[in-house]
Coordinates of C-alpha atoms in Angstrom, one line a residue:
X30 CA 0.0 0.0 0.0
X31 CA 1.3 3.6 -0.4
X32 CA 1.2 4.5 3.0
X33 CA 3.5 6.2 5.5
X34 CA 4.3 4.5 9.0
X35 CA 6.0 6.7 11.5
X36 CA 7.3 5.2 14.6
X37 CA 6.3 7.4 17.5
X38 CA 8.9 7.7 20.6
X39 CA 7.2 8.9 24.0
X40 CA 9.2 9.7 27.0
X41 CA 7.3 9.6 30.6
X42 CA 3.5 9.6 29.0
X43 CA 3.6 11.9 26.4
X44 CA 4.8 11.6 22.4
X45 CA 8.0 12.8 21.9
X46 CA 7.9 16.3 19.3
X47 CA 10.2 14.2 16.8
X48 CA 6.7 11.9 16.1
X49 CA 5.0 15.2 15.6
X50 CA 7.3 16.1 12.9
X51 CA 7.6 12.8 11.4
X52 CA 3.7 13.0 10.6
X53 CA 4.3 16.4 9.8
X54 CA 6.4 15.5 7.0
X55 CA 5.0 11.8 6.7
X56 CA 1.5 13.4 5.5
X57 CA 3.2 15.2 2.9
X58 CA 4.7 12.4 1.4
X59 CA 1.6 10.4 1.5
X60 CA -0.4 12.8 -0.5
X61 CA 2.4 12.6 -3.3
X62 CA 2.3 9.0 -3.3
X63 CA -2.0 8.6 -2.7
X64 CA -1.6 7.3 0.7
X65 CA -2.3 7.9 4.4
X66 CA 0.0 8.1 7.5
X67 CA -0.1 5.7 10.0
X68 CA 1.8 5.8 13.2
X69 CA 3.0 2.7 15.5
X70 CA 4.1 3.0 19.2
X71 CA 5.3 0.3 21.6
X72 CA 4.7 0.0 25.6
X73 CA 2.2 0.4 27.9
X74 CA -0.7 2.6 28.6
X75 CA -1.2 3.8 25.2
X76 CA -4.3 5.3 24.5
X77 CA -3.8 8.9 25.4
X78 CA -0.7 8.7 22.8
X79 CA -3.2 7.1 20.5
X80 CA -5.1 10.3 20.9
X81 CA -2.4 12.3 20.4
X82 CA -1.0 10.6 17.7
X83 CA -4.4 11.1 16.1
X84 CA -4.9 14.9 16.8
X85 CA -0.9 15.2 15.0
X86 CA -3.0 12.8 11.4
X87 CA -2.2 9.9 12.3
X88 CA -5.4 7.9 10.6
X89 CA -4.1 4.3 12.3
X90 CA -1.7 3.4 15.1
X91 CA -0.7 0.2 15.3
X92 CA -0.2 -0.3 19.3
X93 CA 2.2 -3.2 20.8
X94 CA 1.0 -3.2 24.3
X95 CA 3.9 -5.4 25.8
X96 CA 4.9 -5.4 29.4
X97 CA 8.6 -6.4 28.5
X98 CA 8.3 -3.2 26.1
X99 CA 8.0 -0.4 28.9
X100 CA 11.8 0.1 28.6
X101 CA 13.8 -0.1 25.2
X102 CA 15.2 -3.3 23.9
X103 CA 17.0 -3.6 20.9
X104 CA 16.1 -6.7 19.9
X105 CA 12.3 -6.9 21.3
X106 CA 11.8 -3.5 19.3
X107 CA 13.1 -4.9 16.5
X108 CA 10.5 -7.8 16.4
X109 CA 7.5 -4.7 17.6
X110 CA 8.5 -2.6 14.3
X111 CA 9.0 -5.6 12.0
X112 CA 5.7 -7.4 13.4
X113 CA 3.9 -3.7 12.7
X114 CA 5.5 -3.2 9.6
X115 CA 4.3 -6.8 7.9
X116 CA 0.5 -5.7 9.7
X117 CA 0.4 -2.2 7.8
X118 CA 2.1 -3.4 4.3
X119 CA 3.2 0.7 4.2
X120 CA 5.7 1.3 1.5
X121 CA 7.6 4.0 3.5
X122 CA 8.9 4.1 7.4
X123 CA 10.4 6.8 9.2
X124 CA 11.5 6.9 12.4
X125 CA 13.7 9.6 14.1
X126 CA 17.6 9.5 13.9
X127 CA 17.8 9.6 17.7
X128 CA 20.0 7.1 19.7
X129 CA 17.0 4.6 19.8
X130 CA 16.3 4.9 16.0
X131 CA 19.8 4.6 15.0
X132 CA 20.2 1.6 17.3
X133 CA 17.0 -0.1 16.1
X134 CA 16.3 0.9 12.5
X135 CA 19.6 -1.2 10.8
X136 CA 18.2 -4.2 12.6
X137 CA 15.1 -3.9 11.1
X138 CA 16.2 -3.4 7.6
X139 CA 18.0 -6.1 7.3
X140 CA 14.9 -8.4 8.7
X141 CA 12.5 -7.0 6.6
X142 CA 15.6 -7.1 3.9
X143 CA 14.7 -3.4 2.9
X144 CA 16.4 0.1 1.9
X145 CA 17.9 2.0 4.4
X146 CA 18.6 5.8 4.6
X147 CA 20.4 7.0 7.8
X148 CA 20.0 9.9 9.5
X149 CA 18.6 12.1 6.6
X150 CA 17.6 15.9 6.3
X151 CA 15.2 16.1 3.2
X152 CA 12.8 13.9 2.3
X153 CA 11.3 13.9 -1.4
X154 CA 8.7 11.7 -3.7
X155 CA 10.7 11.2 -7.1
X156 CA 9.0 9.0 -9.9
X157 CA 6.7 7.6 -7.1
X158 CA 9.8 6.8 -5.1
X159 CA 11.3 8.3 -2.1
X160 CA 14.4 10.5 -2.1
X161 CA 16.5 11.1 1.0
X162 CA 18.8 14.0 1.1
X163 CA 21.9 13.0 4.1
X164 CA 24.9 15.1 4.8
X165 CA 28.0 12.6 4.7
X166 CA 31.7 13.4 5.5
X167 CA 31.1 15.3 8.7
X168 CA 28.4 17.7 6.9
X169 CA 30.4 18.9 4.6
X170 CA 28.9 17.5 1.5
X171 CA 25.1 16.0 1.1
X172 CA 24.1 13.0 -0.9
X173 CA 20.9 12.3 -2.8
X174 CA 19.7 8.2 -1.7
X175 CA 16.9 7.0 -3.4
X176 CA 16.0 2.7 -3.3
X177 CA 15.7 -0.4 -5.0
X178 CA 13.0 -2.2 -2.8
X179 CA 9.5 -1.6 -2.2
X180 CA 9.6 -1.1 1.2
X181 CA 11.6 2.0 2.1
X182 CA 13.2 2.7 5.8
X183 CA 14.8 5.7 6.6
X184 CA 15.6 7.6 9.8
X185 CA 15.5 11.4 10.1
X186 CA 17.4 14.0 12.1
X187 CA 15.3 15.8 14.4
X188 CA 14.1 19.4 13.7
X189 CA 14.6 18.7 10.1
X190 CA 10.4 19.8 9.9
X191 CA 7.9 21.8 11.3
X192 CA 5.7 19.6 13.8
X193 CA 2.7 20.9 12.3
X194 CA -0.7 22.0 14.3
X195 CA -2.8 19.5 16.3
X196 CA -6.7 19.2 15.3
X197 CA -9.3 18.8 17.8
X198 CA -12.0 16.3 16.8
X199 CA -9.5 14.3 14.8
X200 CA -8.6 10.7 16.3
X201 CA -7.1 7.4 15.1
X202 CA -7.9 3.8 14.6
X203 CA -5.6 1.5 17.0
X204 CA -5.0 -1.4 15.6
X205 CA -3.3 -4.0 18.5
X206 CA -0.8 -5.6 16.9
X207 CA 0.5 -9.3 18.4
X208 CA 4.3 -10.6 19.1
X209 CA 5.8 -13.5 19.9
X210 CA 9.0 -11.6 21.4
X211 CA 10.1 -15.1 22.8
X212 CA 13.1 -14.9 25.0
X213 CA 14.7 -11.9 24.8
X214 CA 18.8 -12.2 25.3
X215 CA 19.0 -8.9 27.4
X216 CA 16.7 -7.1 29.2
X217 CA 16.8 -3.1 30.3
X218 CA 16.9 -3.0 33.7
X219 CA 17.5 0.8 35.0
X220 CA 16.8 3.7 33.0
X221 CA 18.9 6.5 34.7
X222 CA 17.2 9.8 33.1
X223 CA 19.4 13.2 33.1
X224 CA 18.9 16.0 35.8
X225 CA 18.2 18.6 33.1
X226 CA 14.7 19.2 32.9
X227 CA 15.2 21.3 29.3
X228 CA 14.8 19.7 26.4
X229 CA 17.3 17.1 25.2
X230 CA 20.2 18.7 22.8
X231 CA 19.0 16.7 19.6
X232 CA 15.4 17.8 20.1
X233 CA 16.0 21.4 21.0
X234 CA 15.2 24.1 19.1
X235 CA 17.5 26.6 20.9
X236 CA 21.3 25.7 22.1
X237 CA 23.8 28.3 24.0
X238 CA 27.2 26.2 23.9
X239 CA 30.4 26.6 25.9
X240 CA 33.9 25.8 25.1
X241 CA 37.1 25.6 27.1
X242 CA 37.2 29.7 27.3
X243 CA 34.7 29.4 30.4
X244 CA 37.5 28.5 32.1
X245 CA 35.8 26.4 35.1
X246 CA 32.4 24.1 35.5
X247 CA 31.3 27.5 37.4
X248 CA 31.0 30.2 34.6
X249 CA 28.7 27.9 33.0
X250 CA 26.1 29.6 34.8
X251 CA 26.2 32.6 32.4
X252 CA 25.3 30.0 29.7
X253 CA 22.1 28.5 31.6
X254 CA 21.1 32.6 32.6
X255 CA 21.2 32.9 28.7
X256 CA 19.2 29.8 28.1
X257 CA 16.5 30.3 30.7
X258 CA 15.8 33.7 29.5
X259 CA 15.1 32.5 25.8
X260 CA 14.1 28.9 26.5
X261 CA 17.2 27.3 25.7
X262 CA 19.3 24.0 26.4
X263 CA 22.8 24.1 26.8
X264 CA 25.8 22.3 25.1
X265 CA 29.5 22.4 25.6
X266 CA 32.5 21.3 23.0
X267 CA 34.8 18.5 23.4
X268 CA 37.5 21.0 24.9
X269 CA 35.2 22.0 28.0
X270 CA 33.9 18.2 28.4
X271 CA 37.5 17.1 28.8
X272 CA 38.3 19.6 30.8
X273 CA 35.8 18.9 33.5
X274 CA 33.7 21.9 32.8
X275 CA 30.4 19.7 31.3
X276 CA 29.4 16.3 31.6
X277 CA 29.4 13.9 28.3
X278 CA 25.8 14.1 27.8
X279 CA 26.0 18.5 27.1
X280 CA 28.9 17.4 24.5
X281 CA 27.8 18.5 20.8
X282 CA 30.2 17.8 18.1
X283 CA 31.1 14.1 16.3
X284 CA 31.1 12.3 19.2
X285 CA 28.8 14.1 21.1
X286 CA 25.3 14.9 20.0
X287 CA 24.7 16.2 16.3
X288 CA 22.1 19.1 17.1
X289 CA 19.9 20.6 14.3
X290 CA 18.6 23.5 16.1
X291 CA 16.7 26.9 14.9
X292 CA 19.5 29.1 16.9
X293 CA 23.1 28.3 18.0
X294 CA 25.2 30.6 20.0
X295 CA 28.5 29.2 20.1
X296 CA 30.3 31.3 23.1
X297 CA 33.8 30.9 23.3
X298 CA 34.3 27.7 21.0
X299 CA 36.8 27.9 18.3
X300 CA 35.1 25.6 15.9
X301 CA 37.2 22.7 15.8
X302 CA 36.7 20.4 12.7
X303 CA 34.3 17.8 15.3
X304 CA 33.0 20.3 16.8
X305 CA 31.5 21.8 13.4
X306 CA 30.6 18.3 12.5
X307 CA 27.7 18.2 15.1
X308 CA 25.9 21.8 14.8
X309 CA 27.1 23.0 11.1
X310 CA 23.5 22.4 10.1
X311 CA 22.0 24.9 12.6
X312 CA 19.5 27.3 10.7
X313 CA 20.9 30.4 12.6
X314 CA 24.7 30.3 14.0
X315 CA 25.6 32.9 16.4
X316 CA 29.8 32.9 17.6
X317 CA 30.9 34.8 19.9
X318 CA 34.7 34.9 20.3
X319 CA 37.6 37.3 21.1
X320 CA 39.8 35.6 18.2
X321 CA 38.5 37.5 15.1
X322 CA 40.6 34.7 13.1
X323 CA 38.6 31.4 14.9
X324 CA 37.2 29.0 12.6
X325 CA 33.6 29.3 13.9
X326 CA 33.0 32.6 12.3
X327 CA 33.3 30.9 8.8
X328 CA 29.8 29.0 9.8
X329 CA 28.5 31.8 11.7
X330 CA 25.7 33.9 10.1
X331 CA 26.6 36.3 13.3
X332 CA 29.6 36.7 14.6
X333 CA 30.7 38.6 18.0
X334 CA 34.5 39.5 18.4
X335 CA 34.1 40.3 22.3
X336 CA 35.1 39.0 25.7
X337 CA 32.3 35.8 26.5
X338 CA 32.3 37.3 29.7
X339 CA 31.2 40.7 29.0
X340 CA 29.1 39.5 25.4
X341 CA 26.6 37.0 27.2
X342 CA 25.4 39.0 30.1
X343 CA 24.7 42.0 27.9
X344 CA 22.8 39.5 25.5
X345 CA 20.7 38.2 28.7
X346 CA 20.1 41.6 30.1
X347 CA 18.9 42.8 26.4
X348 CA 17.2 39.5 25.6
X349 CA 15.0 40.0 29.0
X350 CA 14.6 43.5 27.8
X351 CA 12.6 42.4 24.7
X352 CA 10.5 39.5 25.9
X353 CA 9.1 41.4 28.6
X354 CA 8.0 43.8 26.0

């Protein structure tokens, strides 16, 4: 069938925004291709994200209800998508390019022995096919994937589309959807969640980001008055994560978190080459740093020659200024 299947994360009772986008962006393609958008989620207590997912145009959602399923397991997700997947017969599945879609989509392409397109930015309907636009060699170049198989996987970067509007009145089918998960060769047994309570780096729209010039864990408090003021979560480079001044999980770069974010403001970070790799793709780049020569002003649409120190606080104090009108 020409149909779209999203696969819709949720995180402490509610859908994740990713899902939102990906039936944002999944209706679209369904149009092209005569098709509907279906969406499939995996746990328990599902039908207030059934509702949800239905208010976003979702028409169906295919619902594993699976007490071994309240926490992620590679393998048991696996089975879920695949099991959902051979129910729904939809030519094209997206699911988001976060550390859980990453982990699970390969798996399922190769049991379903389908096209895959990783971590992707664009998404297009060519000759009744779908085209996926990725960024390869650290972002600096993009590619053009399109497939040979019927059944089309790919898994795309969050904030790469809007999340559209929800519709009151509009609802979904669930359709429960059986597996046999027999025995599963590991099994989740803590989930440790963050302290932050913004939202995670790969989802957020906004990002302030620190490098080694903070000089201490401390002055990253600048940062976070910054990022309350404008609604904001907060990253760091490599430099300041090995030097003690941010934990792993605030690392943005190539082997941190690649962020996709509306607005970056880069304070004090050179732009080393991994660094770039993980935020290049921001729609607005802000830098702010006293070396007129770093390598960050050649991504930055704005650029700041100043003292972190004395830029930020003026940028909170002016920021505060103009959203309290």
């Amino acid at each position: 069938m020409s149909n779209v299947l999203i696969l819709a994360e949720h995180e402490n009772g509610r859908v994740k925004k990713s899902a939102h986008e990906l039936l944002n962006i999944g209706q679209k393609l369904a149009s092209q291709i005569g098709g509907q958008v279906e969406a499939m989620v995996i746990g328990q207590g599902l039908n207030d994200l059934i509702q949800d997912l239905g208010s976003f145009g979702a028409k169906k959602v295919y619902a594993v209800e699976n007490a071994q399923l309240t926490k992620y397991n590679t393998v048991g997700f696996a089975k879920a998508l695949a099991a959902s997947v051979e129910q729904a017969k939809p030519s094209i599945v997206l699911v988001s390019a976060s550390p859980l879609g990453k982990d699970l989509l390969p798996r399922v392409a190769a049991k379903l022995g389908s096209g895959l397109a990783n971590d992707v930015t664009d998404l297009k309907i060519n000759n009744g096919k779908l085209l996926a636009t990725r960024p390869v060699y650290s972002g600096k170049a993009l590619v053009d994937v399109t497939f040979n198989t019927d059944l089309q996987l790919a898994s795309v970067r969050p904030n790469s589309f809007g999340a559209g509007e929800p519709q009151s009145g509009q609802t979904a089918q669930m359709v429960p959807v059986a597996v046999d998960l027999g025995t599963l060769p590991a099994m989740m047994k803590e989930l440790v969640q963050g302290k932050s309570d913004r939202p995670d780096l790969t989802e957020a729209e906004m990002i302030v980001s620190g490098g080694r010039s903070l000089k201490s864990a401390d002055n990253f408090k600048i940062l976070f008055e910054l990022a309350d003021v404008i609604g904001a979560s907060v990253g760091a480079s490599r430099a300041a994560v090995d030097s003690g001044y941010a934990p792993h999980d605030m690392q943005v770069g190539q082997t941190g978190k690649v962020v996709n974010p509306k607005l970056y403001i880069a304070c004090g970070i050179s732009g080393a080459i991994q660094h770039l790799a993980g935020m290049r793709n921001s729609k607005v780049i802000v830098a702010i740093n006293k070396d007129p020569e770093a390598p960050i002003f050649t991504k930055a649409d704005y650029g700041i020659v100043a003292d972190l120190f004395q830029a930020v606080p003026l940028l909170t104090t002016e920021f505060k200024k103009l959203l309290q009108g």
